[in-house]
Amino acid sequence: MAYWLVSMASEVRTISPAVGVDLRDRLRRYAFVAAFVSSVGQLVSIFVAHTALAAACVGLVASRERIRVPPIATPLVGFVSWTLLSLAFSDDPAAGWPQVRKLLVFLTLPVVFSLFRTMSQVQRLLEALFVAMLASSITALGQFAWKAGEAYASGQSFYYSYVGRRITGFFSHWMTFSQVLMLVALILASYLLFSQKQRWRGRGVWVGVGAVFGMVLLLSYTRSTWAAALAGGAYLVWHWKPRLLWIAPIGFVLLMGIAPEPVRQRLKSVGEPDSYSNRLLMWQTGVRMVEAHPWFGVGPERVRERFDDFQPAGAGERPPGYYAHLHNVVIHYAAERGIPATMFILWFLLTVFRDHASAARGQIRAVHRLSWLPHGVAAATVGLLVAGLFDQSLGDSEILGAYLVSVALGYRIIALGKQEHAG
């Protein structure tokens, strides 16, 4: 990471007229480095990421640098405001305090957008993100080899011993790891498909990195992330060579033919009632919560405690599962914070998708080196929406933080494209 930090410091120095003299300028440079560390930290350590984000916020405000926000402030302000209203109407407001703190992750968006101002800065941060994710993926490969060795040494079924304790990389849970990996992999895939080959050094190396990402995604055994990656990948292929989508089913059949038995077993488990019965119960219970509290929900962090109150009669014993959230972004936010909160977060995601998909087909082509990034952010948004059908993705600080970094960088490239087009 030292290479990127030195490069970043040099880049900031070139755009500052009073380096080393003006206190405000030094504060802005410190804030910039902290924002860089926070962005990469999303893939390495949540403690480092949040500590550095706080430092970046303090430095940015103290420097009196103009704080810039991408053109998506309205739905975000609406979501945050409605969350606070939901907290006020909760039967236990104090219990929702962790969700209030988690709202601070949204500061990633204005901080990164305000401090990363040039194409070189954006490119170097993207490179650092890819390398950090590669390190996490290599760690995950080691974890996979260790778990496989343990299973075979003990004579256990690898599939059943592995599904309950999958690879996590640098993260604490396999769902978090696989979804962050999916986001970064889709952005890298956008570069590989849409970048001009002569514009970014070491293209062959990034092809190898992408291959590692694809392998580790497969080994994550996380079906919802597989579906999300396929959806985001389909978006990219549609805009690259749409005719290839017609042969996708053939490729899937061939993959099933050569895939190891545990992978095929994981895919076949989609049709097993035991694999989704807990989610069905959560979604049914969540709908009942929405019916009873459509405006403000049951309150942040109150889904688990109020679950018994709304569980359908005659549901019987709960299937094994994690019941702190409802494994669906739309149902969870509507049940926890009310229908308006869900509308605001969907407004935000759909606006991000629209802006980046539109820019990738329009004036953004004027920005040569990173004209591929808006397609990557749009694909990542598609993946996040699909993953959100089966998991409360945005409730995870690491996933949310990594996504917001990519959105901030995407909007910066769109802004640079507009400036170059206008000029």
Short mmCIF file of C-alpha atoms in Angstrom, two decimals:
data_model
loop_
_atom_site.label_atom_id
_atom_site.label_comp_id
_atom_site.label_asym_id
_atom_site.label_seq_id
_atom_site.Cartn_x
_atom_site.Cartn_y
_atom_site.Cartn_z
CA MET A 1 0.00 0.00 0.00
CA ALA A 2 3.01 2.31 0.51
CA TYR A 3 3.36 2.74 -3.28
CA TRP A 4 -0.17 4.07 -3.62
CA LEU A 5 0.13 6.34 -0.57
CA VAL A 6 3.32 7.92 -1.92
CA SER A 7 1.72 8.34 -5.34
CA MET A 8 -1.35 9.89 -3.78
CA ALA A 9 0.68 12.35 -1.74
CA SER A 10 2.58 13.37 -4.87
CA GLU A 11 -0.68 13.79 -6.78
CA VAL A 12 -2.17 16.02 -4.09
CA ARG A 13 0.98 18.15 -3.99
CA THR A 14 0.71 18.93 -7.69
CA ILE A 15 -2.73 20.51 -7.31
CA SER A 16 -1.92 22.60 -4.25
CA PRO A 17 -0.38 26.10 -4.56
CA ALA A 18 0.92 26.39 -1.01
CA VAL A 19 2.24 23.01 0.05
CA GLY A 20 3.90 22.83 3.45
CA VAL A 21 2.91 26.40 4.36
CA ASP A 22 -0.80 26.66 4.46
CA LEU A 23 -2.42 24.79 7.37
CA ARG A 24 -5.66 24.27 5.47
CA ASP A 25 -3.78 22.67 2.63
CA ARG A 26 -1.97 20.28 4.98
CA LEU A 27 -5.25 19.33 6.62
CA ARG A 28 -6.76 18.60 3.24
CA ARG A 29 -3.80 16.37 2.33
CA TYR A 30 -4.11 14.50 5.63
CA ALA A 31 -7.83 14.07 4.97
CA PHE A 32 -7.05 12.74 1.51
CA VAL A 33 -4.64 10.10 2.83
CA ALA A 34 -7.13 9.14 5.54
CA ALA A 35 -9.87 8.76 2.90
CA PHE A 36 -7.57 6.53 0.86
CA VAL A 37 -6.80 4.36 3.91
CA SER A 38 -10.50 4.21 4.79
CA SER A 39 -11.48 3.15 1.27
CA VAL A 40 -8.94 0.34 1.11
CA GLY A 41 -9.67 -0.51 4.73
CA GLN A 42 -13.22 -1.49 3.77
CA LEU A 43 -11.65 -4.65 2.32
CA VAL A 44 -9.18 -5.30 5.13
CA SER A 45 -10.37 -4.09 8.54
CA ILE A 46 -13.62 -2.39 9.45
CA PHE A 47 -11.95 -0.80 12.49
CA VAL A 48 -9.25 0.76 10.31
CA ALA A 49 -11.84 1.84 7.75
CA HIS A 50 -14.08 3.61 10.25
CA THR A 51 -11.21 5.17 12.21
CA ALA A 52 -9.69 6.55 9.01
CA LEU A 53 -13.11 7.74 7.80
CA ALA A 54 -13.55 9.72 11.02
CA ALA A 55 -10.10 11.25 10.56
CA ALA A 56 -10.90 12.13 6.95
CA CYS A 57 -14.15 13.83 8.00
CA VAL A 58 -12.36 15.89 10.65
CA GLY A 59 -9.59 16.88 8.26
CA LEU A 60 -12.01 17.77 5.49
CA VAL A 61 -14.13 19.97 7.72
CA ALA A 62 -11.10 21.59 9.41
CA SER A 63 -9.52 22.40 6.05
CA ARG A 64 -12.69 24.25 5.07
CA GLU A 65 -12.49 22.51 1.72
CA ARG A 66 -15.75 22.62 -0.16
CA ILE A 67 -17.70 19.43 0.58
CA ARG A 68 -19.14 18.06 -2.62
CA VAL A 69 -21.97 15.54 -2.84
CA PRO A 70 -22.93 13.53 -5.96
CA PRO A 71 -26.42 14.26 -7.37
CA ILE A 72 -28.05 11.62 -5.18
CA ALA A 73 -28.28 13.54 -1.92
CA THR A 74 -32.09 13.69 -1.83
CA PRO A 75 -32.81 9.94 -1.47
CA LEU A 76 -29.95 9.53 0.98
CA VAL A 77 -31.13 12.40 3.17
CA GLY A 78 -34.62 10.94 2.96
CA PHE A 79 -33.43 7.49 4.03
CA VAL A 80 -31.39 8.82 6.94
CA SER A 81 -34.19 11.13 8.08
CA TRP A 82 -36.82 8.40 7.92
CA THR A 83 -34.54 6.04 9.86
CA LEU A 84 -34.34 8.62 12.64
CA LEU A 85 -38.12 9.05 12.57
CA SER A 86 -38.53 5.29 12.82
CA LEU A 87 -36.20 5.31 15.79
CA ALA A 88 -38.30 8.01 17.46
CA PHE A 89 -41.47 5.95 17.04
CA SER A 90 -39.82 2.68 18.15
CA ASP A 91 -40.94 0.96 21.33
CA ASP A 92 -37.25 0.85 22.33
CA PRO A 93 -35.29 3.71 20.73
CA ALA A 94 -32.11 2.89 22.65
CA ALA A 95 -31.93 -0.52 20.98
CA GLY A 96 -31.66 1.12 17.57
CA TRP A 97 -28.48 3.08 18.38
CA PRO A 98 -26.20 0.67 16.39
CA GLN A 99 -28.17 1.51 13.25
CA VAL A 100 -27.73 5.24 13.87
CA ARG A 101 -23.97 4.75 14.10
CA LYS A 102 -24.06 2.67 10.92
CA LEU A 103 -25.59 5.64 9.08
CA LEU A 104 -22.22 7.37 9.46
CA VAL A 105 -20.86 4.98 6.80
CA PHE A 106 -22.80 7.07 4.27
CA LEU A 107 -20.26 9.85 4.91
CA THR A 108 -17.95 7.78 2.71
CA LEU A 109 -19.80 9.13 -0.30
CA PRO A 110 -19.18 12.89 0.13
CA VAL A 111 -15.70 12.34 1.62
CA VAL A 112 -14.36 10.28 -1.30
CA PHE A 113 -16.19 12.36 -3.91
CA SER A 114 -14.81 15.61 -2.45
CA LEU A 115 -11.20 14.52 -2.01
CA PHE A 116 -10.55 12.36 -5.09
CA ARG A 117 -10.51 14.99 -7.80
CA THR A 118 -8.33 13.69 -10.64
CA MET A 119 -8.31 10.65 -12.88
CA SER A 120 -4.92 9.53 -11.57
CA GLN A 121 -6.17 9.57 -7.99
CA VAL A 122 -9.20 7.50 -8.91
CA GLN A 123 -7.11 5.01 -10.88
CA ARG A 124 -4.60 4.49 -8.09
CA LEU A 125 -7.34 3.92 -5.54
CA LEU A 126 -8.97 1.36 -7.84
CA GLU A 127 -5.65 -0.44 -8.23
CA ALA A 128 -5.22 -0.52 -4.46
CA LEU A 129 -8.74 -1.91 -4.03
CA PHE A 130 -8.04 -4.68 -6.52
CA VAL A 131 -4.78 -5.59 -4.78
CA ALA A 132 -6.42 -5.59 -1.33
CA MET A 133 -9.19 -7.85 -2.61
CA LEU A 134 -6.60 -10.10 -4.22
CA ALA A 135 -4.82 -10.46 -0.87
CA SER A 136 -8.14 -11.33 0.78
CA SER A 137 -8.91 -13.84 -1.98
CA ILE A 138 -5.52 -15.55 -1.65
CA THR A 139 -6.15 -15.80 2.08
CA ALA A 140 -9.53 -17.36 1.28
CA LEU A 141 -7.88 -19.93 -0.99
CA GLY A 142 -5.65 -20.92 1.91
CA GLN A 143 -8.71 -21.21 4.15
CA PHE A 144 -10.42 -23.41 1.56
CA ALA A 145 -7.43 -25.74 1.32
CA TRP A 146 -7.27 -25.99 5.11
CA LYS A 147 -10.98 -26.77 5.45
CA ALA A 148 -10.86 -29.32 2.66
CA GLY A 149 -7.89 -31.02 4.26
CA GLU A 150 -9.63 -31.15 7.63
CA ALA A 151 -12.77 -32.67 6.13
CA TYR A 152 -10.95 -35.38 4.19
CA ALA A 153 -8.60 -36.18 7.09
CA SER A 154 -11.56 -36.73 9.41
CA GLY A 155 -13.54 -38.70 6.83
CA GLN A 156 -16.41 -36.17 6.86
CA SER A 157 -18.40 -35.14 3.82
CA PHE A 158 -16.63 -32.05 2.51
CA TYR A 159 -19.86 -30.44 1.36
CA TYR A 160 -21.70 -30.68 4.68
CA SER A 161 -18.67 -29.74 6.77
CA TYR A 162 -17.88 -26.75 4.53
CA VAL A 163 -21.29 -25.13 3.92
CA GLY A 164 -21.62 -24.11 7.57
CA ARG A 165 -18.11 -22.60 7.80
CA ARG A 166 -17.10 -21.24 4.41
CA ILE A 167 -14.16 -19.07 3.40
CA THR A 168 -14.16 -15.48 4.68
CA GLY A 169 -10.89 -13.90 3.53
CA PHE A 170 -10.22 -10.86 5.71
CA PHE A 171 -13.89 -10.64 6.73
CA SER A 172 -15.82 -12.12 9.61
CA HIS A 173 -18.53 -13.88 7.58
CA TRP A 174 -18.67 -15.59 4.21
CA MET A 175 -21.72 -13.58 3.06
CA THR A 176 -19.86 -10.33 3.63
CA PHE A 177 -16.74 -11.62 1.94
CA SER A 178 -18.49 -13.04 -1.10
CA GLN A 179 -20.61 -9.93 -1.72
CA VAL A 180 -17.71 -7.49 -1.41
CA LEU A 181 -15.71 -9.77 -3.71
CA MET A 182 -18.62 -9.76 -6.16
CA LEU A 183 -18.69 -5.94 -6.22
CA VAL A 184 -14.95 -5.61 -6.79
CA ALA A 185 -14.90 -8.43 -9.36
CA LEU A 186 -17.64 -6.79 -11.43
CA ILE A 187 -15.75 -3.49 -11.47
CA LEU A 188 -12.57 -5.28 -12.55
CA ALA A 189 -14.55 -7.17 -15.22
CA SER A 190 -15.77 -3.83 -16.55
CA TYR A 191 -12.16 -2.72 -16.96
CA LEU A 192 -11.22 -5.93 -18.76
CA LEU A 193 -14.15 -5.65 -21.16
CA PHE A 194 -14.36 -1.93 -21.86
CA SER A 195 -10.99 -0.30 -21.25
CA GLN A 196 -8.72 0.68 -24.09
CA LYS A 197 -5.89 -1.82 -23.93
CA GLN A 198 -3.11 0.74 -24.27
CA ARG A 199 -4.45 2.97 -21.53
CA TRP A 200 -3.86 0.94 -18.37
CA ARG A 201 -0.56 -0.72 -17.53
CA GLY A 202 -0.25 -4.39 -16.70
CA ARG A 203 -3.50 -5.52 -18.32
CA GLY A 204 -2.36 -9.14 -18.37
CA VAL A 205 -1.79 -9.05 -14.62
CA TRP A 206 -5.34 -7.82 -14.05
CA VAL A 207 -6.67 -10.66 -16.22
CA GLY A 208 -4.96 -13.06 -13.81
CA VAL A 209 -6.40 -11.19 -10.83
CA GLY A 210 -9.86 -11.47 -12.37
CA ALA A 211 -9.38 -15.22 -12.80
CA VAL A 212 -8.53 -15.53 -9.10
CA PHE A 213 -11.64 -13.53 -8.20
CA GLY A 214 -13.82 -15.81 -10.34
CA MET A 215 -12.34 -18.95 -8.79
CA VAL A 216 -12.81 -17.70 -5.25
CA LEU A 217 -16.39 -16.60 -5.98
CA LEU A 218 -17.11 -20.15 -7.13
CA LEU A 219 -15.48 -21.60 -4.03
CA SER A 220 -17.51 -19.31 -1.76
CA TYR A 221 -20.49 -21.65 -2.31
CA THR A 222 -22.78 -18.65 -1.75
CA ARG A 223 -25.70 -19.14 -4.10
CA SER A 224 -27.17 -15.65 -3.78
CA THR A 225 -23.79 -14.13 -4.64
CA TRP A 226 -23.47 -16.45 -7.62
CA ALA A 227 -26.82 -15.17 -8.87
CA ALA A 228 -25.79 -11.57 -8.20
CA ALA A 229 -22.48 -11.98 -10.04
CA LEU A 230 -24.24 -13.59 -13.00
CA ALA A 231 -26.77 -10.73 -13.16
CA GLY A 232 -24.06 -8.07 -13.00
CA GLY A 233 -21.99 -10.01 -15.53
CA ALA A 234 -24.98 -10.29 -17.85
CA TYR A 235 -25.32 -6.51 -17.78
CA LEU A 236 -21.66 -6.12 -18.77
CA VAL A 237 -21.83 -8.72 -21.54
CA TRP A 238 -25.04 -7.15 -22.89
CA HIS A 239 -23.20 -3.86 -23.39
CA TRP A 240 -20.02 -5.52 -24.63
CA LYS A 241 -21.10 -8.30 -27.00
CA PRO A 242 -24.83 -9.02 -26.50
CA ARG A 243 -24.82 -12.01 -28.83
CA LEU A 244 -22.73 -13.91 -26.30
CA LEU A 245 -25.72 -13.98 -23.96
CA TRP A 246 -27.44 -16.42 -26.28
CA ILE A 247 -24.75 -19.03 -25.66
CA ALA A 248 -24.74 -18.49 -21.89
CA PRO A 249 -27.09 -21.47 -21.25
CA ILE A 250 -24.72 -23.72 -23.19
CA GLY A 251 -21.82 -22.47 -21.11
CA PHE A 252 -23.78 -23.16 -17.94
CA VAL A 253 -24.49 -26.76 -19.01
CA LEU A 254 -20.81 -27.29 -19.82
CA LEU A 255 -19.80 -25.79 -16.47
CA MET A 256 -22.16 -28.15 -14.66
CA GLY A 257 -20.59 -31.04 -16.53
CA ILE A 258 -17.02 -30.27 -15.46
CA ALA A 259 -17.68 -28.70 -12.05
CA PRO A 260 -16.68 -30.72 -8.97
CA GLU A 261 -19.47 -32.68 -7.31
CA PRO A 262 -19.72 -30.34 -4.27
CA VAL A 263 -20.36 -27.37 -6.59
CA ARG A 264 -23.08 -29.26 -8.45
CA GLN A 265 -24.53 -30.34 -5.12
CA ARG A 266 -24.64 -26.71 -3.98
CA LEU A 267 -26.51 -25.66 -7.11
CA LYS A 268 -28.97 -28.54 -6.78
CA SER A 269 -29.69 -27.54 -3.17
CA VAL A 270 -31.63 -24.53 -4.48
CA GLY A 271 -34.57 -26.87 -5.03
CA GLU A 272 -34.45 -28.38 -1.55
CA PRO A 273 -37.13 -26.94 0.80
CA ASP A 274 -34.78 -27.04 3.79
CA SER A 275 -32.47 -24.56 2.07
CA TYR A 276 -35.04 -21.77 1.87
CA SER A 277 -37.76 -22.56 4.41
CA ASN A 278 -36.25 -20.18 6.98
CA ARG A 279 -36.25 -17.31 4.48
CA LEU A 280 -39.88 -17.96 3.57
CA LEU A 281 -40.80 -17.71 7.24
CA MET A 282 -38.80 -14.49 7.60
CA TRP A 283 -40.42 -12.91 4.55
CA GLN A 284 -43.94 -13.90 5.69
CA THR A 285 -43.26 -12.48 9.14
CA GLY A 286 -41.78 -9.33 7.65
CA VAL A 287 -44.86 -8.76 5.50
CA ARG A 288 -47.02 -9.01 8.62
CA MET A 289 -44.80 -6.41 10.30
CA VAL A 290 -45.27 -4.08 7.33
CA GLU A 291 -49.03 -4.57 7.40
CA ALA A 292 -49.13 -3.63 11.09
CA HIS A 293 -46.58 -0.76 10.90
CA PRO A 294 -46.44 0.52 7.31
CA TRP A 295 -45.11 4.01 8.08
CA PHE A 296 -42.29 3.58 10.61
CA GLY A 297 -41.90 -0.19 10.99
CA VAL A 298 -41.18 -1.92 14.27
CA GLY A 299 -38.06 0.18 14.80
CA PRO A 300 -34.33 -0.21 14.07
CA GLU A 301 -32.83 -3.36 15.60
CA ARG A 302 -36.30 -4.53 16.71
CA VAL A 303 -36.97 -7.23 14.11
CA ARG A 304 -35.44 -10.05 16.14
CA GLU A 305 -37.20 -9.05 19.38
CA ARG A 306 -40.59 -8.58 17.69
CA PHE A 307 -40.38 -11.66 15.48
CA ASP A 308 -42.54 -13.84 17.73
CA ASP A 309 -45.27 -11.16 17.77
CA PHE A 310 -45.70 -11.37 13.99
CA GLN A 311 -44.76 -14.93 13.13
CA PRO A 312 -47.68 -16.54 11.29
CA ALA A 313 -49.89 -18.73 13.45
CA GLY A 314 -49.26 -22.42 12.98
CA ALA A 315 -45.75 -21.86 11.58
CA GLY A 316 -44.40 -24.37 14.07
CA GLU A 317 -40.80 -24.57 15.13
CA ARG A 318 -38.48 -22.16 13.36
CA PRO A 319 -36.08 -23.69 10.86
CA PRO A 320 -32.40 -23.06 11.71
CA GLY A 321 -31.27 -19.62 10.53
CA TYR A 322 -30.20 -16.11 11.43
CA TYR A 323 -33.29 -14.13 12.44
CA ALA A 324 -31.77 -10.75 13.31
CA HIS A 325 -32.73 -9.50 9.85
CA LEU A 326 -35.16 -10.68 7.18
CA HIS A 327 -32.75 -11.62 4.37
CA ASN A 328 -34.32 -9.23 1.89
CA VAL A 329 -33.49 -5.52 1.62
CA VAL A 330 -36.99 -4.44 0.59
CA ILE A 331 -38.89 -6.47 3.17
CA HIS A 332 -36.41 -5.77 5.96
CA TYR A 333 -36.32 -2.00 5.62
CA ALA A 334 -40.10 -1.83 5.18
CA ALA A 335 -40.63 -3.98 8.29
CA GLU A 336 -37.95 -2.27 10.38
CA ARG A 337 -38.24 1.39 9.27
CA GLY A 338 -41.40 1.65 7.20
CA ILE A 339 -42.30 1.65 3.51
CA PRO A 340 -40.96 5.21 2.91
CA ALA A 341 -37.48 4.13 4.05
CA THR A 342 -37.56 1.32 1.49
CA MET A 343 -38.68 3.71 -1.24
CA PHE A 344 -35.81 6.07 -0.44
CA ILE A 345 -33.13 3.36 -0.56
CA LEU A 346 -34.53 1.96 -3.83
CA TRP A 347 -34.62 5.49 -5.23
CA PHE A 348 -30.94 5.82 -4.34
CA LEU A 349 -29.91 2.50 -5.94
CA LEU A 350 -31.95 2.98 -9.10
CA THR A 351 -30.65 6.53 -9.52
CA VAL A 352 -27.06 5.29 -9.22
CA PHE A 353 -27.77 2.65 -11.85
CA ARG A 354 -29.48 5.09 -14.20
CA ASP A 355 -26.77 7.74 -13.93
CA HIS A 356 -23.89 5.34 -14.52
CA ALA A 357 -25.52 3.26 -17.24
CA SER A 358 -26.51 6.45 -19.07
CA ALA A 359 -23.08 8.05 -18.66
CA ALA A 360 -21.32 4.93 -19.94
CA ARG A 361 -23.25 5.27 -23.20
CA GLY A 362 -22.88 9.04 -23.49
CA GLN A 363 -20.43 11.86 -22.83
CA ILE A 364 -18.29 9.81 -20.43
CA ARG A 365 -16.52 8.33 -23.45
CA ALA A 366 -14.55 11.56 -23.57
CA VAL A 367 -12.63 10.42 -20.48
CA HIS A 368 -10.26 7.90 -21.98
CA ARG A 369 -8.58 5.96 -19.20
CA LEU A 370 -11.55 5.33 -16.92
CA SER A 371 -14.53 5.53 -19.24
CA TRP A 372 -15.19 1.91 -18.29
CA LEU A 373 -15.85 2.65 -14.61
CA PRO A 374 -19.51 3.76 -14.89
CA HIS A 375 -20.37 0.41 -16.49
CA GLY A 376 -18.64 -1.27 -13.55
CA VAL A 377 -20.61 0.72 -10.98
CA ALA A 378 -23.87 -0.01 -12.84
CA ALA A 379 -23.05 -3.73 -12.89
CA ALA A 380 -22.15 -3.65 -9.19
CA THR A 381 -25.51 -2.00 -8.49
CA VAL A 382 -27.32 -4.76 -10.41
CA GLY A 383 -25.40 -7.34 -8.38
CA LEU A 384 -26.22 -5.61 -5.10
CA LEU A 385 -29.93 -5.45 -5.98
CA VAL A 386 -30.01 -9.17 -6.80
CA ALA A 387 -28.04 -10.09 -3.66
CA GLY A 388 -30.48 -7.93 -1.70
CA LEU A 389 -33.32 -10.25 -2.69
CA PHE A 390 -31.81 -12.92 -0.43
CA ASP A 391 -29.79 -10.99 2.14
CA GLN A 392 -29.83 -7.68 4.00
CA SER A 393 -26.73 -6.59 2.07
CA LEU A 394 -26.89 -2.87 2.83
CA GLY A 395 -27.08 -3.56 6.55
CA ASP A 396 -23.49 -4.79 6.47
CA SER A 397 -21.01 -1.92 6.95
CA GLU A 398 -18.28 -3.57 4.86
CA ILE A 399 -20.56 -4.18 1.88
CA LEU A 400 -22.16 -0.74 2.13
CA GLY A 401 -18.79 0.99 2.54
CA ALA A 402 -17.19 -0.79 -0.43
CA TYR A 403 -20.19 0.01 -2.60
CA LEU A 404 -20.22 3.70 -1.59
CA VAL A 405 -16.53 4.02 -2.45
CA SER A 406 -17.22 2.70 -5.95
CA VAL A 407 -20.23 5.01 -6.35
CA ALA A 408 -18.23 8.06 -5.27
CA LEU A 409 -15.46 7.22 -7.74
CA GLY A 410 -17.99 6.55 -10.48
CA TYR A 411 -19.63 9.94 -10.01
CA ARG A 412 -16.21 11.61 -10.01
CA ILE A 413 -15.44 10.08 -13.41
CA ILE A 414 -18.86 11.18 -14.68
CA ALA A 415 -18.11 14.72 -13.49
CA LEU A 416 -14.69 14.67 -15.19
CA GLY A 417 -16.33 13.38 -18.36
CA LYS A 418 -18.81 16.22 -18.37
CA GLN A 419 -16.03 18.76 -17.85
CA GLU A 420 -13.96 17.33 -20.70
CA HIS A 421 -17.00 17.11 -22.96
CA ALA A 422 -17.95 20.70 -22.20
CA GLY A 423 -14.41 21.88 -22.81
#
